[in-house]
Coordinates of C-alpha atoms in Angstrom, one line a residue:
A15 CA -21.2 33.6 -2.1
A16 CA -23.0 30.9 -4.2
L17 CA -24.0 29.7 -7.6
Y18 CA -28.4 30.8 -8.7
R19 CA -29.9 29.3 -12.1
L20 CA -32.3 32.0 -14.0
D21 CA -34.7 29.8 -15.6
P22 CA -36.4 31.5 -18.8
D23 CA -39.7 31.6 -16.8
G24 CA -38.3 34.3 -14.4
R25 CA -37.3 31.9 -11.2
V26 CA -34.5 31.7 -9.7
T27 CA -32.7 28.3 -8.8
W28 CA -29.7 28.3 -6.1
I29 CA -27.5 25.9 -6.9
E30 CA -23.7 25.7 -4.4
G31 CA -23.2 27.7 -1.6
E32 CA -20.4 27.0 0.5
M33 CA -18.4 30.1 -1.2
L34 CA -16.4 33.1 -0.3
T35 CA -15.5 34.8 -4.1
C36 CA -17.2 33.1 -6.8
N37 CA -16.3 34.4 -10.0
G38 CA -15.2 34.2 -13.3
A39 CA -18.1 31.8 -14.1
A40 CA -18.2 30.9 -18.2
F41 CA -19.4 27.8 -20.5
S42 CA -17.3 25.9 -22.8
A43 CA -17.8 26.9 -26.4
D44 CA -20.2 23.7 -26.4
G45 CA -22.0 24.4 -23.5
G46 CA -20.9 20.8 -22.2
R47 CA -19.2 22.4 -19.1
F48 CA -19.3 24.9 -17.0
A49 CA -15.9 26.6 -14.5
H50 CA -15.6 28.9 -12.1
A51 CA -12.9 30.4 -9.8
N52 CA -13.4 30.5 -6.2
T53 CA -10.6 33.1 -5.2
P54 CA -10.4 32.8 -1.6
S55 CA -9.0 28.8 -1.9
H56 CA -7.5 29.6 -5.0
A57 CA -9.5 27.0 -6.9
L58 CA -11.3 26.4 -10.6
R59 CA -13.5 24.6 -10.4
M60 CA -15.3 22.2 -13.7
Y61 CA -18.8 20.5 -13.6
D62 CA -20.2 18.8 -16.3
V63 CA -23.7 20.7 -18.1
V64 CA -26.4 18.1 -17.8
G65 CA -29.5 19.2 -19.3
R66 CA -30.1 22.1 -16.5
R67 CA -28.0 21.2 -14.1
L68 CA -24.6 21.1 -12.7
T69 CA -23.1 17.7 -11.9
N70 CA -19.7 16.2 -11.1
R71 CA -18.0 18.9 -10.0
R72 CA -14.3 18.3 -9.8
V73 CA -11.8 20.9 -8.4
F74 CA -9.5 21.4 -12.9
H75 CA -7.0 23.4 -11.1
Q76 CA -5.9 24.1 -7.8
W77 CA -3.0 27.2 -7.3
P78 CA -0.6 26.9 -3.7
I79 CA -1.7 29.1 -1.3
G80 CA 0.2 32.4 -2.3
E81 CA 0.8 31.7 -6.1
G82 CA -2.3 32.7 -8.4
R83 CA -5.9 34.4 -8.2

């Protein structure tokens, strides 16, 4: 799986890859953060949104393997 950005002009931009299942994508109410779950790794990842870029990737929460997906 991978993250892509769809620009207003229709252009598609690759953001990040090397994931197995990227789901649960959401932005914070103010648009300043973006999060998604990578189900097989049991990780919820968080990014800061700067302009049109995702920066400062970090694991917001890591469930123990076998607990939570």
